[in-house]
Coordinates of C-alpha atoms in Angstrom, one line a residue:
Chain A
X24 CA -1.7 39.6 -8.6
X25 CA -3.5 38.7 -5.3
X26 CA -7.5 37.5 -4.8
X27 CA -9.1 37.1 -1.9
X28 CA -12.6 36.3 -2.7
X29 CA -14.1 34.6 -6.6
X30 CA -15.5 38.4 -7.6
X31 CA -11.9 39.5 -7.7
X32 CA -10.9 36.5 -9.5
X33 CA -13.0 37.2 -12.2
X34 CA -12.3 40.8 -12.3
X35 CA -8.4 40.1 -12.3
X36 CA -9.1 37.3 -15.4
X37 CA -10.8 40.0 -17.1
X38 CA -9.2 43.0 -16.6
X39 CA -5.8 41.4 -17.5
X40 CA -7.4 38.7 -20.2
X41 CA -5.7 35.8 -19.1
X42 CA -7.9 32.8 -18.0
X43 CA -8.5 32.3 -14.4
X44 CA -5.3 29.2 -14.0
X45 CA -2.6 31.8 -15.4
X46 CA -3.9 34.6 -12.3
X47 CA -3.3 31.7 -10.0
X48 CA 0.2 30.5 -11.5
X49 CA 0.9 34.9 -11.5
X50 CA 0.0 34.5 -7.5
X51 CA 2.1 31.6 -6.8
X52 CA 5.1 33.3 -8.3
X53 CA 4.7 36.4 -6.7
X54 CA 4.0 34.8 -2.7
X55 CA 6.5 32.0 -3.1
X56 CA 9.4 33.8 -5.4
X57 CA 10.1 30.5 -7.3
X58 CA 10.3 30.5 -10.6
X59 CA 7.3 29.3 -13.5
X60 CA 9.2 26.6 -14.1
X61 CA 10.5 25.5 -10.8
X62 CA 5.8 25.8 -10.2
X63 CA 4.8 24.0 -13.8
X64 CA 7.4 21.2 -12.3
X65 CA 5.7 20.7 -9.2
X66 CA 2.5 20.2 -10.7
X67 CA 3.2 18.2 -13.1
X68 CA 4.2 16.1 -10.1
X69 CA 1.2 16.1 -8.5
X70 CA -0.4 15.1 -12.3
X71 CA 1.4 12.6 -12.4
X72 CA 1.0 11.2 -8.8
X73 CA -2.9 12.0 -9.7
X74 CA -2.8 9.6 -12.8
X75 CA -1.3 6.5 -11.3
X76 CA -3.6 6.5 -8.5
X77 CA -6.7 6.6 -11.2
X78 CA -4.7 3.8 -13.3
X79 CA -4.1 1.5 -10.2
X80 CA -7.8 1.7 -8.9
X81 CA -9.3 1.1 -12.8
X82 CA -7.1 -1.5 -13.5
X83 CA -5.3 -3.4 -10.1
X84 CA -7.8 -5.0 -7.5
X85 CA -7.3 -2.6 -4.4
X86 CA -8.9 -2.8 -1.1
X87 CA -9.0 -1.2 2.1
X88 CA -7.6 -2.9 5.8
X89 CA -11.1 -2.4 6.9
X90 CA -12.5 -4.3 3.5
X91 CA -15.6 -1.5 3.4
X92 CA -14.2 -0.2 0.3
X93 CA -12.2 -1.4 -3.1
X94 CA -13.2 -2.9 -6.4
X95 CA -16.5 -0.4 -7.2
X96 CA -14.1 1.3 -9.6
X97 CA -13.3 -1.5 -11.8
X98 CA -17.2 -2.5 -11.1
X99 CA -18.5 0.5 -12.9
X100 CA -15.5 0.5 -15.7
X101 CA -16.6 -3.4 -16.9
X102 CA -20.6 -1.5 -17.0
X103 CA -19.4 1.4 -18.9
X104 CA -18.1 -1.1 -21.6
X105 CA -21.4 -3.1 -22.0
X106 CA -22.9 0.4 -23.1
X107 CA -26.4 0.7 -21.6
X108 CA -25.7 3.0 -19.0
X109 CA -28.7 5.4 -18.7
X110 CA -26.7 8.5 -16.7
X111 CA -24.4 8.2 -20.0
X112 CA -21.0 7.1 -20.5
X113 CA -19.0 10.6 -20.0
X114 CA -20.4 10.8 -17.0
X115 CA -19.7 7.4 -15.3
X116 CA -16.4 7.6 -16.5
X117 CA -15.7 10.7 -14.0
X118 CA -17.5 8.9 -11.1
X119 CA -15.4 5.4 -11.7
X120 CA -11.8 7.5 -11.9
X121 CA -13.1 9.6 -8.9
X122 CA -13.9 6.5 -6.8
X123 CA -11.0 5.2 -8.4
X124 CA -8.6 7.3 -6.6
X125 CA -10.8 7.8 -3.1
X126 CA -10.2 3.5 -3.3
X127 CA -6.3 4.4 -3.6
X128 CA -6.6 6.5 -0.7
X129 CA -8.7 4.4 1.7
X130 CA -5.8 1.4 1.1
X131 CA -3.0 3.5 2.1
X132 CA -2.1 4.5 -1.8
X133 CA -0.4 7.4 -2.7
X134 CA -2.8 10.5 -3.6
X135 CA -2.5 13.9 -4.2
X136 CA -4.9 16.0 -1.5
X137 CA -7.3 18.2 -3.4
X138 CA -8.4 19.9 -1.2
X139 CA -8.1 17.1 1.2
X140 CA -7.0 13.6 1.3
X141 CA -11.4 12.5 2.0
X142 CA -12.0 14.5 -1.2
X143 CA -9.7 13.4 -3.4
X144 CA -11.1 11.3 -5.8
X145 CA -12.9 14.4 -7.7
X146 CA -10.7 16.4 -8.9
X147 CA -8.7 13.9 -10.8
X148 CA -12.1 12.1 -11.3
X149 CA -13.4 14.8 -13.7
X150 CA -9.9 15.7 -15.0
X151 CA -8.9 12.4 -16.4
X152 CA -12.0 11.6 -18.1
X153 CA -12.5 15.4 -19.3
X154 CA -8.9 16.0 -21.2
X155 CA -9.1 12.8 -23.1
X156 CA -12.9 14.3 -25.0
X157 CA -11.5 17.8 -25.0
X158 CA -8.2 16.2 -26.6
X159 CA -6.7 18.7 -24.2
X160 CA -2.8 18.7 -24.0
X161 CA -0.7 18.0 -20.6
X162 CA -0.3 21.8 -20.3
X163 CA -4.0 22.3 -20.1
X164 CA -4.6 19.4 -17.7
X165 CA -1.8 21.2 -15.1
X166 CA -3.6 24.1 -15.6
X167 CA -6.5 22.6 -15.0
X168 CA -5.3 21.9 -11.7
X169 CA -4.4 25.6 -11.2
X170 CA -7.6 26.8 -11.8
X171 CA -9.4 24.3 -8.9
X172 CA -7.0 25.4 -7.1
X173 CA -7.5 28.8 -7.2
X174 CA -11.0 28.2 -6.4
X175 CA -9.8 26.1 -3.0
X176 CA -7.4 28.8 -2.5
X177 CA -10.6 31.3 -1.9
X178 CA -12.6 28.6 -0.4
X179 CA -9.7 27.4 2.5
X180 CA -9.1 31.0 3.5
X181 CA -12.9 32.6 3.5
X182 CA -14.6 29.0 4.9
X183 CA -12.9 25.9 5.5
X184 CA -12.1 22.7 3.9
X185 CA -11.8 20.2 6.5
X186 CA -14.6 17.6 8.1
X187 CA -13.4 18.3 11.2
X188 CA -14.4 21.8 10.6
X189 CA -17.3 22.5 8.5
X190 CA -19.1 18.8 7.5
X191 CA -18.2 17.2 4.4
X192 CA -19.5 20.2 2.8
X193 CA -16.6 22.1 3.1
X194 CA -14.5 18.8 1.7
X195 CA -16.1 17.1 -0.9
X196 CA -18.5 20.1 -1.6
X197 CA -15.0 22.1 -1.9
X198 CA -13.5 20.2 -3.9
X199 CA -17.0 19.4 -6.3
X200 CA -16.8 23.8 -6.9
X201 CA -13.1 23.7 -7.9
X202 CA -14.1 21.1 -10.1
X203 CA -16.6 22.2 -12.0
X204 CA -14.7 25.4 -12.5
X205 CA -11.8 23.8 -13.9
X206 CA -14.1 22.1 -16.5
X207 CA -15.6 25.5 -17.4
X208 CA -12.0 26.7 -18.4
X209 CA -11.0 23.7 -20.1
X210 CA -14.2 23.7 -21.8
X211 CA -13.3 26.9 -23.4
X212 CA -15.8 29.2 -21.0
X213 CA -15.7 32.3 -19.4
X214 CA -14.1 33.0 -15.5
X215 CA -17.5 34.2 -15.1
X216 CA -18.6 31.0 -16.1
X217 CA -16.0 29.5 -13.4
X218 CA -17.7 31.5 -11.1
X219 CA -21.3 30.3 -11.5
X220 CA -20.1 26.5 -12.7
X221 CA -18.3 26.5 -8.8
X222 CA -21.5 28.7 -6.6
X223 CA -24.3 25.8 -8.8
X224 CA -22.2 23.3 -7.3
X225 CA -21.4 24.0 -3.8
X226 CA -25.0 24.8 -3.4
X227 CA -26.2 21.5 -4.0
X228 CA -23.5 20.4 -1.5
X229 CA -24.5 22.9 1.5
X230 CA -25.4 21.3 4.8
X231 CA -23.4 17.9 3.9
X232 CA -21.9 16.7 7.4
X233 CA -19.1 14.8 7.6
X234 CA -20.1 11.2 9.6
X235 CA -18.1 8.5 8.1
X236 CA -18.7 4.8 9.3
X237 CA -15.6 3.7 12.3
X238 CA -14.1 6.8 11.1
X239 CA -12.8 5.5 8.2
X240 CA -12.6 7.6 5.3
X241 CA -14.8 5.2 3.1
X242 CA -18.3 5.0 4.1
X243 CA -19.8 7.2 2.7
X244 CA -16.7 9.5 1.6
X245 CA -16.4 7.4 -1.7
X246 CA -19.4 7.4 -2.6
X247 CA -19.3 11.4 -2.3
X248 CA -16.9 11.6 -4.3
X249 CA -18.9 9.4 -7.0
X250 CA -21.0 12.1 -6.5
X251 CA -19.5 14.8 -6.5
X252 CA -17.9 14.2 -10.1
X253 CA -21.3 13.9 -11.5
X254 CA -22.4 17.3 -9.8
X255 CA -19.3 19.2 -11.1
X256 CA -19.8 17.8 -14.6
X257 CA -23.3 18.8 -15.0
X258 CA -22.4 22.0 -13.0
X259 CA -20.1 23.0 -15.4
X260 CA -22.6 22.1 -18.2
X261 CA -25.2 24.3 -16.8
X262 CA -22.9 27.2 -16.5
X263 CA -21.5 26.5 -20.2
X264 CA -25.3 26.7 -21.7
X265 CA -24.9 30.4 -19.8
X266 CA -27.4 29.0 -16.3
X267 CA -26.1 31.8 -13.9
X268 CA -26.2 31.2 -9.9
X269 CA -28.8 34.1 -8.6
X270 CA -26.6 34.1 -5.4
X271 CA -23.6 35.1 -6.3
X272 CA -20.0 33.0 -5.9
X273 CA -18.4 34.4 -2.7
X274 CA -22.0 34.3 -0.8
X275 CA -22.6 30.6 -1.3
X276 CA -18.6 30.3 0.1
X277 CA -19.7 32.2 2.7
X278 CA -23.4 30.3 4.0
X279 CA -21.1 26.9 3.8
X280 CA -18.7 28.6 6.4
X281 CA -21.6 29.9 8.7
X282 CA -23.1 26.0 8.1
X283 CA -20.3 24.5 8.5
X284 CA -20.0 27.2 12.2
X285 CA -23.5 26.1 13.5
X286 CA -23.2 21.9 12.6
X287 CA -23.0 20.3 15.6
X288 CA -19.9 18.5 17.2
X289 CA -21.4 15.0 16.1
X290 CA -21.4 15.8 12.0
X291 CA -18.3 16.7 12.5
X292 CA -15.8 13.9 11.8
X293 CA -16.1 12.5 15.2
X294 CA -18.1 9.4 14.3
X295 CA -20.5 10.2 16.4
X296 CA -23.7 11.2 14.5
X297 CA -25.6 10.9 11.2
X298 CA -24.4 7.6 9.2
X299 CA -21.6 6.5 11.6
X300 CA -24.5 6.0 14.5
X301 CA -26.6 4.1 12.3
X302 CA -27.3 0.3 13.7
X303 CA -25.3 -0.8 10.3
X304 CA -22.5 2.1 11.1
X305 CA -21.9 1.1 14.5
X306 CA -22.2 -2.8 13.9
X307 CA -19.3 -2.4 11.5
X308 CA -17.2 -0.5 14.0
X309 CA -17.8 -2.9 16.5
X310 CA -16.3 -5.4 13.9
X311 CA -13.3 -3.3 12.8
X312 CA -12.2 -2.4 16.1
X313 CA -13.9 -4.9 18.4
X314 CA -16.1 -2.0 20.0
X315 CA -16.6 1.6 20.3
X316 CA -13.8 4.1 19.2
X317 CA -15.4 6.7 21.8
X318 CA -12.6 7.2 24.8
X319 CA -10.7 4.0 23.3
X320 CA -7.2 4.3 24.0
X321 CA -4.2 2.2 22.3
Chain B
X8 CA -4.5 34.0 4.9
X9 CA -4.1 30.6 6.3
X10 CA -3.3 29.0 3.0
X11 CA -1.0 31.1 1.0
X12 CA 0.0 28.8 -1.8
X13 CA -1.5 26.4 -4.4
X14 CA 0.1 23.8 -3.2
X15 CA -1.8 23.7 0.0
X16 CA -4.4 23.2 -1.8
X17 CA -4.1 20.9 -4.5
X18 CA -1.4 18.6 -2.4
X19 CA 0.1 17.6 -0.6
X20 CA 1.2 14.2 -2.3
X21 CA 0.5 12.0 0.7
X22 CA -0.1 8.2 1.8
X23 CA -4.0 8.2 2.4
X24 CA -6.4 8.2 4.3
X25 CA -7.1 11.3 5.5
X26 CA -5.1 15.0 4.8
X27 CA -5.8 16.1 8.2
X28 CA -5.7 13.1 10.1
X29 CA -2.4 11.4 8.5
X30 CA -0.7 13.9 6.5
X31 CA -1.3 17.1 9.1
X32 CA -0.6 14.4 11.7
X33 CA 2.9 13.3 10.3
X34 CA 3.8 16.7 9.7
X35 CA 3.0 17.7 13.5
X36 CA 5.3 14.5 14.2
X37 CA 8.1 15.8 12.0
X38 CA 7.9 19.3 13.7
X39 CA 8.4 17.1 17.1
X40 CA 11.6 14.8 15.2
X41 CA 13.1 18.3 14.1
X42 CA 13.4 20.1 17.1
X43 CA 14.7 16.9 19.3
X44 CA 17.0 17.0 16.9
X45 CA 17.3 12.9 16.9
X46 CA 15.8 10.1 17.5
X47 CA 13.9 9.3 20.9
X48 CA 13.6 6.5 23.4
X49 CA 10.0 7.4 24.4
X50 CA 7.3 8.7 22.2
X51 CA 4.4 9.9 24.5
X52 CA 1.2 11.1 22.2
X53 CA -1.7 12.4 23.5
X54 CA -5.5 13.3 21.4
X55 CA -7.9 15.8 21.7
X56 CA -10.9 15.8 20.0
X57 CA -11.9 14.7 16.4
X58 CA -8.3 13.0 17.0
X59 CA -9.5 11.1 19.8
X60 CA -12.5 10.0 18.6
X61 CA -11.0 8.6 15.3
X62 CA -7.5 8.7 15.3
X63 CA -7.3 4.7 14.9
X64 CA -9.6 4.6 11.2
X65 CA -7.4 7.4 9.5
X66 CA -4.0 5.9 11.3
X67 CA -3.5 9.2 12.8
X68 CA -1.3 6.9 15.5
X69 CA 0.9 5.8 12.9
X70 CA 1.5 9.5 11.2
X71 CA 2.1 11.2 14.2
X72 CA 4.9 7.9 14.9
X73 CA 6.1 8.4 11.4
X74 CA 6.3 11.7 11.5
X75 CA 8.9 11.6 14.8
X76 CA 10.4 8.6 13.0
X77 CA 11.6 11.5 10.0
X78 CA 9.0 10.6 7.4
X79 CA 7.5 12.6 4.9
X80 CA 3.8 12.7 4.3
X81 CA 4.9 10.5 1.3
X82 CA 6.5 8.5 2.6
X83 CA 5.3 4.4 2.3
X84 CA 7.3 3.8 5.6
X85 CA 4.2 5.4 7.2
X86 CA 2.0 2.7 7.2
X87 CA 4.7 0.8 9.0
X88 CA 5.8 3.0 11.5
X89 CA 5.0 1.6 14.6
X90 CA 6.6 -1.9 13.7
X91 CA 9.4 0.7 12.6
X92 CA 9.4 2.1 16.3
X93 CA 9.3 -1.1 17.9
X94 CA 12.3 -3.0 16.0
X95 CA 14.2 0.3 17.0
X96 CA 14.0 0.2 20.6
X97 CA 11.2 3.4 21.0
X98 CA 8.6 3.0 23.2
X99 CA 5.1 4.7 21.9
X100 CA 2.4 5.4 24.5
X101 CA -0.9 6.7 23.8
X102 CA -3.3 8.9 25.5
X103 CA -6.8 9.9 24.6
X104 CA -7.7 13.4 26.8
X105 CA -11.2 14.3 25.9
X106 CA -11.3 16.8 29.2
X107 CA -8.9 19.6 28.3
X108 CA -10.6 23.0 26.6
X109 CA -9.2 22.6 23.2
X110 CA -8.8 25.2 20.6
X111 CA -9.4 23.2 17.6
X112 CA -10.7 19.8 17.0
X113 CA -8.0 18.3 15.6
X114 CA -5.2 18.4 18.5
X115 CA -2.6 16.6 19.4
X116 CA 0.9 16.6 22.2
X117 CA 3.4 14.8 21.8
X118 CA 6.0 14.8 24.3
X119 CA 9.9 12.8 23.4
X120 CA 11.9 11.8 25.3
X121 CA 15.7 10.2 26.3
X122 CA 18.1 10.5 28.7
X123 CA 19.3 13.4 28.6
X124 CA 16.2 15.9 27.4
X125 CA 12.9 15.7 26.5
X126 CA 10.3 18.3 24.5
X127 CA 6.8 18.9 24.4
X128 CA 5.1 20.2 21.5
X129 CA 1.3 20.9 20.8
X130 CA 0.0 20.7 16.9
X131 CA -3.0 21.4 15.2
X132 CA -4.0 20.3 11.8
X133 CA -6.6 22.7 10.5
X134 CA -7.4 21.1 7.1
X135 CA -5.2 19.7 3.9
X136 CA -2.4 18.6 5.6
X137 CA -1.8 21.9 6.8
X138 CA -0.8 22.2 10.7
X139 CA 0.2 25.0 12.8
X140 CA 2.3 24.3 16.0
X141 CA 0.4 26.3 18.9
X142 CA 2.7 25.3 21.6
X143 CA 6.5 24.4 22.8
X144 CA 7.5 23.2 26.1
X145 CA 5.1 25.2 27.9
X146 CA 5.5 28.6 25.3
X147 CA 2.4 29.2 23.7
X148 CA 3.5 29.7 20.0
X149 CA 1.9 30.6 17.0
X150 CA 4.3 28.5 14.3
X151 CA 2.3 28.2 10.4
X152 CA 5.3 26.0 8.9
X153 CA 4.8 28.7 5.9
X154 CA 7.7 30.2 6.3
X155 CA 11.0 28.3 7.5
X156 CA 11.9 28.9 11.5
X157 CA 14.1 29.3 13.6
X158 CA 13.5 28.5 17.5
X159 CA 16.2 30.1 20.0
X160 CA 15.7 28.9 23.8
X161 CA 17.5 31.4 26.2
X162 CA 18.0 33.1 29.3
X163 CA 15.4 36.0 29.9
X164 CA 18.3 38.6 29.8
X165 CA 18.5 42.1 28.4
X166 CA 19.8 42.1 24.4
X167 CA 18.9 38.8 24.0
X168 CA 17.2 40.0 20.6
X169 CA 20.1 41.9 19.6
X170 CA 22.6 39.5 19.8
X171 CA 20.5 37.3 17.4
X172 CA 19.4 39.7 15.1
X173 CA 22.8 41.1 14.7
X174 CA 23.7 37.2 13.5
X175 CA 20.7 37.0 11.0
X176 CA 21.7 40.7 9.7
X177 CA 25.3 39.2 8.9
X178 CA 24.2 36.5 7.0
X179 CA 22.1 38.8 5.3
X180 CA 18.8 37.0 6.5
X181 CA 15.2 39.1 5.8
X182 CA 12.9 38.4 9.4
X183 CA 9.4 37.6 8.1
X184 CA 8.0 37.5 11.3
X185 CA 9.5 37.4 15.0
X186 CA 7.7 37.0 18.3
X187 CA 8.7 36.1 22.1
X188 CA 7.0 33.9 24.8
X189 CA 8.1 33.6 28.5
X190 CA 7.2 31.6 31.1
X191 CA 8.3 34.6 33.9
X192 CA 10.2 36.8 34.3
X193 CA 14.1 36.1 33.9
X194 CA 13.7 32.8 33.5
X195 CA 13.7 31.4 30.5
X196 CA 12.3 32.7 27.1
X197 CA 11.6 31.2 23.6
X198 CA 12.5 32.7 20.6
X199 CA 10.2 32.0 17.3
X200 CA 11.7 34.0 13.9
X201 CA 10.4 33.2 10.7
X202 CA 12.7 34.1 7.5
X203 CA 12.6 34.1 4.3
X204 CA 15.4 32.5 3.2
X205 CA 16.3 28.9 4.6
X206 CA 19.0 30.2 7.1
X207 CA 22.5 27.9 6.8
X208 CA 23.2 26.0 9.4
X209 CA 26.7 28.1 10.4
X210 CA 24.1 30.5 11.1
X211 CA 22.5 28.4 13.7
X212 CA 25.5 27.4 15.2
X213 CA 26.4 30.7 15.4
X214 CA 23.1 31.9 17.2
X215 CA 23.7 28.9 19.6
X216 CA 27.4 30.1 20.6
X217 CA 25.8 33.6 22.0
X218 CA 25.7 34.1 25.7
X219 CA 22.6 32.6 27.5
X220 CA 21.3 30.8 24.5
X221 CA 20.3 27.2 25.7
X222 CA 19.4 26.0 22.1
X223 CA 19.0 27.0 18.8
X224 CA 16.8 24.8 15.9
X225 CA 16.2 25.4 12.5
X226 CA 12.5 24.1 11.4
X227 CA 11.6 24.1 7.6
X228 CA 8.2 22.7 7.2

């Protein structure tokens, strides 16, 4: 039960009519010879890791050392409840968990990567505001995570999913596909519609560097990851109404990677370019760490 | 495949911010702490690119200490590490080396140290917490953490292979993947064997009583 690119995904989920989580969970088993159970267990971990870290940046006042990020979450929650947002309620309620968790993360909480630690806020961002509407059970939220991660799976091993590598593209806008795929299954679509739901959102991702402020993951990463939970939801939305990518899945992975191969040095997590080396970027370093990180030793 | 389970991708469970700069950093650290074999009197760390430039905003300094202090990527001790270090009596120095032709940007040595031995590894951390080790003491390795390993330094002597491979085929042991580096020529060589099974530790002891072999460690990422 082995994939290697999202075509083959889809062809596996149809050919042996099993949605595109249970192919992933078939894969696991057969590369790492644990059992289902031992598999479903370890997920459910990493659930359950996923749901404190969107309860403690809703509810608990958390902020980063740095003080450049905390409290938007809780912000955006105390809106949703006055009821006159404009992008709607479902919405919001993804972007608040997302940044929710991304907060968690920038104050030294406990998260669960997906894909990385900088994007981590969307998957459970989109999960835990999805399951409740869908009344989906626990069993369908871990395989929730299954399917993004099948998605990842593809993307880590044809592109790349780290800043350092390929530009925030290859993080948040990784992590923004898987997402909108797993919607598409919960949801009740097609792996086809997976397929599409993940190429209509990495393409609105393409060509994102990675040039957070001091180096910190927090300015702008949070606010990606907002982001990003919006574009995954309406991704998935598109694809459910039957929108289909013209460029198909695995060659939209494939123009991130050769991006993410021609982005220069400085949009690359060094702190060196595009919003880090703006007057406001580099002011706040200055403040952080009393100067410059370039050459700075300890 | 670089990433061959789910698990790399959706996880690791880590203390934030950053999967490549903190978790892949502690784990490059624990690599270090496991083949030492104890704890060190001097931590030496040195960065390479991305790492240099932002190593201090994603506490990729405290990781790489945690790590060699035996913490998991998990592990709320982390953000406390060098504190931790201190109040035990190690020494941490680091080094920021933005001249050396790196392979990847996120790169770092670590070099430990006490009396009686000291190690050198190199790491990278290509993305979600995943690393691969790329060199040891001067052997240029090529070490994924995806399978457990077992490292065997010995003399550059004839049957070398043999003698260890006849241990592994008594305890019934499955080689995933095996390869050799040397510095020269009968000096001394570095064995890297990846199994599939977690191999006990008589096993190891075993390896280490052979003729000419200097050490054997066990490394299960």
């Amino acid at each position: 039960m082995q994939f290697k690119t999202v075509a083959e995904l889809v062809q596996l989920s149809a050919h042996e009519n099993k949605p595109i989580s249970e192919i992933m969970i078939l894969a696991e088993i057969e590369v790492s010879g644990r059992t289902r159970e031992a598999i479903m267990q370890e997920m459910y971990r990493n659930l359950e890791i996923m749901e404190q870290a969107v309860q403690r940046g809703t509810m608990e006042k958390v902020a980063s050392r740095s003080g450049l990020s905390g409290g938007d979450a809780r912000k955006l929650q105390a809106y949703i409840k006055k009821g006159k947002t404009l992008a709607g309620a479902e919405v919001l309620d993804a972007v608040s968990k997302a940044i929710a968790t991304n907060e968690v993360n920038a104050a030294m909480g406990t998260i669960v990567a997906t894909p990385t630690a900088g994007a981590c806020g969307i998957i459970p961002g989109t999960l835990f505001s999805i399951a409740p509407r869908l009344q989906a059970t626990r069993e369908a939220m871990v395989r929730y995570l299954f399917t993004a991660g099948a998605i990842g799976y593809v993307i880590a091993n044809n592109a790349f999913i780290a800043g350092a590598t390929g530009g925030c593209q290859a993080e948040v806008g990784s992590a923004t596909a898987m997402a909108a795929a797993a919607i598409v299954e919960m949801a009740g679509g097609t792996a086809e519609q997976s397929a599409h739901a993940t190429a209509i959102a990495l393409k609105n991702l393409l060509g994102l560097v990675c040039d957070p402020v001091a180096g910190l993951v927090e300015v702008p990463c949070v606010k990606r990851n907002a982001m990003g939970a919006a574009i995954a939801t309406v991704a998935a939305d598109m694809a459910l109404a039957g929108i289909k990518s013209r460029i198909p899945c695995d060659e939209v992975i494939d123009a991130m990677y050769r991006i993410g191969k021609t982005m220069p040095h400085a949009l690359r997590e060094t702190a060196l370019g595009g919003l880090a080396a703006t007057p406001t970027g580099k002011a706040l370093e200055a403040k952080i760490f009393g100067g410059p990180l370039k050459g700075k030793s300890e | 495949m670089k990433y061959r389970s789910v698990f790399d991708i959706i996880g690791p469970v880590m203390i934030g911010p950053s999967s490549s700069h903190t978790a892949g950093a502690a784990r490059i650290g624990r690599v270090a702490r496991v083949l030492f074999g104890r704890a060190p009197e001097r931590i030496d760390i040195t960065f390479f690119g991305s790492f240099a430039k932002t190593h201090k905003g994603h506490g990729t300094d405290i990781a790489i200490v945690g790590g060699v202090l035996g913490f998991d990527t998990s592990d709320k001790r982390i953000v406390d590490s060098l504190e931790i270090a201190r109040r035990s009596g190690v020494s941490v120095v680091f080094h920021i080396d933005e001249e050396e032709e790196i392979t990847h940007p996120n790169m770092a040595r670590i070099k430990l140290q006490d009396k009686e031995e000291s190690l050198e590894i190199t790491g990278i951390s290509i993305g979600g917490g995943k690393i691969e080790i790329t060199e040891i003491n001067g052997f240029t390795v090529k070490l994924s953490g995806n399978s457990p390993a077992l490292l065997v330094l010995h003399k550059d002597r004839f049957g070398m292979i043999a003698s260890v491979s006849n241990v592994l085929t008594r305890w019934q042991m499955n080689i995933a993947a095996m390869e050799v580096a040397r510095k020269s020529k009968g000096s001394e060589a570095l064995m890297v064997i990846e199994t599939d099974q977690d191999l006990p530790e008589d096993a190891v002891r075993e390896i280490e009583a052979i003729p000419h072999v200097l050490k054997a460690s066990l490394l299960s990422l």
